[in-house]
Tab-separated table of C-alpha atoms in Angstrom:
chain	number	residue	atom	x	y	z
A	1	MET	CA	-43.757	-32.679	-22.750
A	2	ALA	CA	-41.115	-34.020	-24.523
A	3	ALA	CA	-37.791	-33.267	-23.097
A	4	SER	CA	-35.836	-30.154	-24.526
A	5	THR	CA	-33.344	-30.938	-26.816
A	6	VAL	CA	-30.934	-28.600	-24.793
A	7	ASP	CA	-31.302	-31.418	-21.969
A	8	LEU	CA	-30.381	-34.271	-24.664
A	9	ALA	CA	-26.863	-33.987	-25.201
A	10	PRO	CA	-24.401	-35.980	-22.967
A	11	ALA	CA	-22.277	-34.373	-20.006
A	12	LYS	CA	-18.987	-32.819	-20.708
A	13	MET	CA	-18.322	-31.715	-16.931
A	14	ALA	CA	-20.354	-31.601	-13.999
A	15	VAL	CA	-20.488	-31.025	-10.310
A	16	ALA	CA	-21.931	-33.224	-7.789
A	17	HIS	CA	-22.540	-31.856	-3.969
A	18	LEU	CA	-19.740	-29.461	-4.681
A	19	GLY	CA	-19.037	-27.359	-1.452
A	20	LEU	CA	-16.242	-25.087	-1.092
A	21	ARG	CA	-14.491	-23.247	1.724
A	22	TYR	CA	-12.022	-19.849	2.451
A	23	GLY	CA	-11.110	-20.701	6.288
A	24	ASP	CA	-14.358	-20.687	7.792
A	25	PHE	CA	-16.714	-19.076	4.993
A	26	SER	CA	-18.606	-21.033	3.009
A	27	ALA	CA	-18.656	-19.979	-0.359
A	28	LEU	CA	-20.261	-23.005	-2.144
A	29	ARG	CA	-22.893	-25.413	-0.870
A	30	ASP	CA	-24.128	-28.170	-2.231
A	31	VAL	CA	-23.771	-27.342	-6.039
A	32	ASN	CA	-25.355	-29.795	-8.659
A	33	LEU	CA	-25.135	-28.943	-12.152
A	34	VAL	CA	-24.317	-30.662	-15.227
A	35	PHE	CA	-22.496	-29.005	-18.476
A	36	PRO	CA	-24.005	-30.798	-21.606
A	37	GLU	CA	-21.158	-31.611	-24.332
A	38	ARG	CA	-20.968	-28.588	-26.924
A	39	GLN	CA	-23.233	-26.397	-25.514
A	40	VAL	CA	-23.288	-22.898	-23.617
A	41	THR	CA	-23.911	-22.676	-19.864
A	42	ALA	CA	-24.199	-19.106	-18.423
A	43	LEU	CA	-23.793	-18.637	-14.551
A	44	ILE	CA	-25.596	-15.648	-13.555
A	45	GLY	CA	-26.351	-13.709	-9.798
A	46	PRO	CA	-25.583	-10.804	-8.210
A	47	SER	CA	-21.547	-10.669	-7.225
A	48	GLY	CA	-20.389	-13.059	-4.937
A	49	CYS	CA	-22.427	-15.089	-5.025
A	50	GLY	CA	-20.507	-18.432	-5.821
A	51	LYS	CA	-20.665	-18.062	-9.724
A	52	SER	CA	-16.595	-17.431	-10.673
A	53	THR	CA	-15.872	-19.498	-7.973
A	54	LEU	CA	-17.755	-22.340	-9.342
A	55	LEU	CA	-15.843	-21.698	-12.032
A	56	ARG	CA	-12.533	-21.885	-10.307
A	57	CYS	CA	-13.238	-24.985	-9.364
A	58	LEU	CA	-13.970	-26.978	-12.470
A	59	ASN	CA	-10.572	-26.277	-14.051
A	60	ARG	CA	-8.689	-26.290	-10.364
A	61	MET	CA	-7.524	-22.625	-10.071
A	62	ASN	CA	-8.662	-22.771	-6.576
A	63	ASP	CA	-5.894	-25.091	-5.894
A	64	LEU	CA	-3.415	-22.157	-5.509
A	65	VAL	CA	-5.675	-20.195	-2.474
A	66	ALA	CA	-4.386	-21.211	0.747
A	67	GLY	CA	-7.159	-22.041	3.015
A	68	CYS	CA	-9.776	-22.991	0.493
A	69	ARG	CA	-11.421	-26.400	1.054
A	70	VAL	CA	-13.048	-28.767	-1.705
A	71	THR	CA	-15.374	-31.274	-0.330
A	72	GLY	CA	-17.910	-33.072	-3.560
A	73	SER	CA	-16.879	-34.207	-6.741
A	74	VAL	CA	-15.942	-32.405	-10.271
A	75	LEU	CA	-16.106	-34.607	-13.166
A	76	LEU	CA	-14.994	-34.002	-16.862
A	77	ASP	CA	-16.186	-37.236	-18.893
A	78	GLY	CA	-17.059	-39.241	-15.758
A	79	GLN	CA	-13.909	-38.980	-14.117
A	80	ASP	CA	-13.175	-37.227	-10.987
A	81	ALA	CA	-11.023	-34.301	-11.558
A	82	TYR	CA	-9.357	-33.563	-8.392
A	83	ARG	CA	-8.905	-37.417	-7.715
A	84	PHE	CA	-8.079	-38.977	-11.328
A	85	VAL	CA	-7.163	-36.383	-13.851
A	86	ASP	CA	-3.473	-34.763	-13.530
A	87	VAL	CA	-3.704	-31.025	-12.913
A	88	ASN	CA	-1.668	-30.129	-15.810
A	89	ASP	CA	-3.422	-31.983	-18.524
A	90	LEU	CA	-7.207	-30.706	-16.893
A	91	ARG	CA	-5.833	-26.837	-17.161
A	92	ARG	CA	-4.931	-28.325	-20.641
A	93	ARG	CA	-8.388	-30.011	-21.411
A	94	VAL	CA	-10.422	-27.191	-19.790
A	95	GLY	CA	-9.027	-24.005	-20.660
A	96	MET	CA	-9.748	-20.355	-18.956
A	97	VAL	CA	-10.495	-17.005	-20.718
A	98	PHE	CA	-10.695	-13.964	-17.546
A	99	GLN	CA	-12.476	-10.755	-17.152
A	100	GLN	CA	-9.597	-8.479	-18.162
A	101	PRO	CA	-7.808	-9.648	-21.466
A	102	ASN	CA	-4.139	-10.331	-20.239
A	103	PRO	CA	-1.543	-11.076	-23.061
A	104	PHE	CA	1.665	-11.675	-22.028
A	105	PRO	CA	4.601	-8.566	-23.063
A	106	MET	CA	5.213	-10.668	-26.455
A	107	SER	CA	4.083	-10.894	-30.163
A	108	ILE	CA	0.886	-12.263	-30.963
A	109	TYR	CA	2.551	-15.491	-32.699
A	110	ASP	CA	4.728	-16.063	-29.682
A	111	ASN	CA	0.958	-15.615	-27.196
A	112	VAL	CA	-0.507	-18.079	-28.983
A	113	ALA	CA	2.049	-20.488	-29.635
A	114	PHE	CA	3.305	-20.252	-25.865
A	115	GLY	CA	0.890	-23.080	-24.856
A	116	PRO	CA	1.785	-25.611	-27.541
A	117	ARG	CA	5.460	-24.793	-27.387
A	118	THR	CA	4.897	-25.624	-22.838
A	119	HIS	CA	3.625	-29.392	-24.113
A	120	GLY	CA	6.614	-30.092	-26.507
A	121	VAL	CA	5.623	-29.070	-29.867
A	122	LYS	CA	8.910	-27.514	-31.109
A	123	ARG	CA	8.914	-27.396	-34.910
A	124	ARG	CA	8.312	-23.959	-36.990
A	125	ALA	CA	5.675	-25.602	-39.341
A	126	ASP	CA	3.693	-27.326	-36.583
A	127	LEU	CA	3.452	-24.109	-34.787
A	128	ASP	CA	2.393	-22.129	-37.223
A	129	GLU	CA	-0.359	-24.413	-38.103
A	130	ILE	CA	-1.647	-23.900	-34.752
A	131	VAL	CA	-1.007	-19.959	-34.924
A	132	GLU	CA	-3.522	-20.261	-37.741
A	133	ARG	CA	-6.208	-22.422	-36.852
A	134	SER	CA	-6.127	-20.674	-33.242
A	135	LEU	CA	-6.192	-17.223	-34.513
A	136	ARG	CA	-9.444	-18.387	-37.291
A	137	ASP	CA	-11.235	-20.399	-34.501
A	138	ALA	CA	-11.042	-16.654	-32.517
A	139	ALA	CA	-11.975	-15.244	-35.515
A	140	ILE	CA	-9.315	-12.795	-35.321
A	141	TRP	CA	-7.109	-14.348	-37.816
A	142	ASP	CA	-8.004	-11.999	-40.931
A	143	GLU	CA	-7.119	-8.649	-38.663
A	144	LEU	CA	-3.990	-10.239	-37.195
A	145	LYS	CA	-1.917	-12.112	-39.906
A	146	ASP	CA	0.107	-9.115	-41.311
A	147	ARG	CA	0.850	-7.984	-37.566
A	148	LEU	CA	1.865	-11.746	-36.227
A	149	ARG	CA	5.184	-10.399	-35.051
A	150	LYS	CA	4.036	-7.412	-33.525
A	151	ASN	CA	3.573	-7.049	-29.356
A	152	ALA	CA	0.366	-8.063	-28.242
A	153	LEU	CA	0.269	-5.269	-25.940
A	154	GLY	CA	-0.554	-3.091	-28.843
A	155	LEU	CA	-3.877	-4.288	-30.078
A	156	SER	CA	-7.437	-2.864	-28.474
A	157	GLY	CA	-9.172	-4.788	-26.156
A	158	GLY	CA	-11.448	-6.524	-27.966
A	159	GLN	CA	-8.623	-7.811	-30.031
A	160	GLN	CA	-6.380	-8.786	-27.066
A	161	GLN	CA	-9.706	-10.766	-25.788
A	162	ARG	CA	-9.668	-12.622	-28.392
A	163	LEU	CA	-6.185	-13.311	-29.082
A	164	CYS	CA	-6.715	-14.828	-25.538
A	165	ILE	CA	-9.378	-16.588	-26.531
A	166	ALA	CA	-6.953	-18.225	-29.570
A	167	ARG	CA	-4.131	-18.566	-26.805
A	168	ALA	CA	-6.807	-20.866	-24.743
A	169	LEU	CA	-7.760	-22.939	-28.109
A	170	ALA	CA	-4.381	-23.441	-29.425
A	171	VAL	CA	-3.604	-26.264	-26.329
A	172	ARG	CA	-6.907	-27.864	-28.106
A	173	PRO	CA	-8.751	-27.653	-24.993
A	174	GLU	CA	-12.196	-29.360	-24.735
A	175	VAL	CA	-13.784	-27.014	-22.226
A	176	LEU	CA	-13.602	-23.374	-22.385
A	177	LEU	CA	-14.276	-21.201	-19.176
A	178	MET	CA	-14.715	-17.400	-19.267
A	179	ASP	CA	-15.307	-15.331	-16.469
A	180	GLU	CA	-17.544	-11.921	-17.655
A	181	SER	CA	-15.187	-11.773	-20.672
A	182	THR	CA	-16.644	-9.292	-21.903
A	183	SER	CA	-17.390	-6.869	-18.755
A	184	ALA	CA	-14.197	-4.743	-19.812
A	185	LEU	CA	-15.422	-4.558	-23.284
A	186	ASP	CA	-17.171	-2.088	-25.788
A	187	PRO	CA	-20.549	-2.748	-27.453
A	188	ILE	CA	-19.206	-4.140	-30.666
A	189	SER	CA	-16.269	-5.985	-29.201
A	190	THR	CA	-18.829	-7.732	-27.003
A	191	ALA	CA	-21.088	-8.331	-30.032
A	192	LYS	CA	-17.950	-9.893	-31.854
A	193	ILE	CA	-16.752	-12.027	-29.083
A	194	GLU	CA	-20.996	-13.599	-28.385
A	195	GLU	CA	-20.931	-14.084	-32.309
A	196	LEU	CA	-17.489	-15.946	-31.493
A	197	VAL	CA	-19.557	-18.141	-28.303
A	198	ARG	CA	-22.392	-19.572	-30.910
A	199	GLN	CA	-19.409	-20.547	-33.315
A	200	LEU	CA	-17.549	-22.233	-30.391
A	201	ARG	CA	-19.986	-24.245	-29.150
A	202	GLU	CA	-20.259	-26.511	-32.770
A	203	ARG	CA	-16.902	-28.007	-31.354
A	204	TYR	CA	-16.438	-26.495	-27.702
A	205	THR	CA	-18.395	-26.628	-24.489
A	206	VAL	CA	-18.848	-23.532	-22.754
A	207	VAL	CA	-19.343	-22.293	-19.479
A	208	MET	CA	-19.721	-18.671	-19.080
A	209	VAL	CA	-20.490	-16.050	-15.869
A	210	THR	CA	-22.157	-12.884	-17.096
A	211	HIS	CA	-23.607	-10.212	-15.697
A	212	ASN	CA	-25.635	-9.275	-18.421
A	213	MET	CA	-28.719	-10.617	-18.597
A	214	LEU	CA	-29.778	-9.964	-22.037
A	215	GLN	CA	-26.194	-11.769	-23.264
A	216	ALA	CA	-27.361	-14.858	-21.143
A	217	LEU	CA	-30.382	-14.875	-23.478
A	218	ARG	CA	-28.523	-14.464	-26.695
A	219	VAL	CA	-25.435	-16.729	-26.346
A	220	SER	CA	-26.441	-19.329	-23.545
A	221	ASP	CA	-28.602	-22.805	-24.391
A	222	ARG	CA	-28.475	-23.169	-20.310
A	223	THR	CA	-28.576	-20.892	-17.660
A	224	ALA	CA	-27.844	-21.947	-13.504
A	225	PHE	CA	-28.698	-18.323	-11.351
A	226	PHE	CA	-26.943	-18.999	-8.369
A	227	LEU	CA	-27.453	-16.824	-4.833
A	228	MET	CA	-25.698	-17.057	-2.099
A	229	GLY	CA	-23.024	-20.052	-2.637
A	230	GLU	CA	-26.190	-22.048	-3.668
A	231	VAL	CA	-27.942	-23.013	-6.990
A	232	VAL	CA	-31.296	-21.581	-6.831
A	233	GLU	CA	-32.729	-22.529	-10.633
A	234	ALA	CA	-31.156	-24.443	-12.982
A	235	GLY	CA	-31.971	-25.310	-16.744
A	236	PRO	CA	-33.068	-24.117	-20.747
A	237	THR	CA	-32.147	-20.536	-20.904
A	238	ASP	CA	-35.818	-19.926	-22.461
A	239	ASP	CA	-37.378	-21.866	-19.211
A	240	VAL	CA	-35.232	-20.165	-16.192
A	241	PHE	CA	-35.905	-16.374	-17.851
A	242	THR	CA	-39.615	-17.016	-18.864
A	243	HIS	CA	-41.059	-19.468	-16.769
A	244	PRO	CA	-39.144	-19.467	-13.950
A	245	ARG	CA	-40.000	-21.894	-10.636
A	246	ASP	CA	-38.381	-20.270	-8.381
A	247	GLY	CA	-39.910	-16.711	-7.122
A	248	ARG	CA	-36.195	-15.576	-6.489
A	249	THR	CA	-34.948	-16.398	-9.320
A	250	ALA	CA	-37.955	-14.530	-10.973
A	251	ASP	CA	-37.260	-11.264	-9.642
A	252	TYR	CA	-33.570	-11.217	-10.303
A	253	VAL	CA	-33.718	-11.945	-14.348
A	254	ALA	CA	-36.637	-9.038	-14.202
A	255	GLY	CA	-33.794	-7.180	-12.479
A	256	ARG	CA	-35.850	-6.443	-9.097
A	257	PHE	CA	-32.423	-6.923	-7.341
A	258	GLY	CA	-28.760	-7.905	-8.020
């Protein structure tokens, strides 16, 4: 059978023999995954199985956790992100959107401009351009263009989450990590974020943690199923859901546990 087009894209990121321990607890064990460029990879599995832990490894958020020890490799464009990529550069190139919207208590404009300012962009015209471009990329410019000086905390939950996506995009990342970024939103806001993810895959590599099986089916190109810190199965999303190779995967996607 011909190779799936999902498998033909070059790897933007990858993990090889990745392990992570919090003291004596092993949260990830020998994880091997590839995240193809300009595709959406969904990470699924029951709570506590290691999905979000892996996501935080990809931009070294776990560096901030006391007693955390990482083994194996995290690769960005073939470079070891823990040995050869500066952590600040890594977090610029690999952006993160969290489960709960977390806008800063400042204006909409200043939220989006925060990252570029941190990286040295000072000229107002440049910041104006970045703010507009980022809000357009997050599909929320038309809703917010007349409210840029308003406090971001006054936005709805769905608008706050898209603002957080715009804030992440403002520093022009190459990879966008999304940790259950729609789980706290209503169905209409969730649908808007999903449509946005489908658009973002044209320019970005997206890795998303989700508990919503239908969401993984709707928006992802590839899916990896985690269980107890290990990858049970990974591949093109349609294959994982319709022709799983492992009985545990079949049980999970059918809703028989988790």
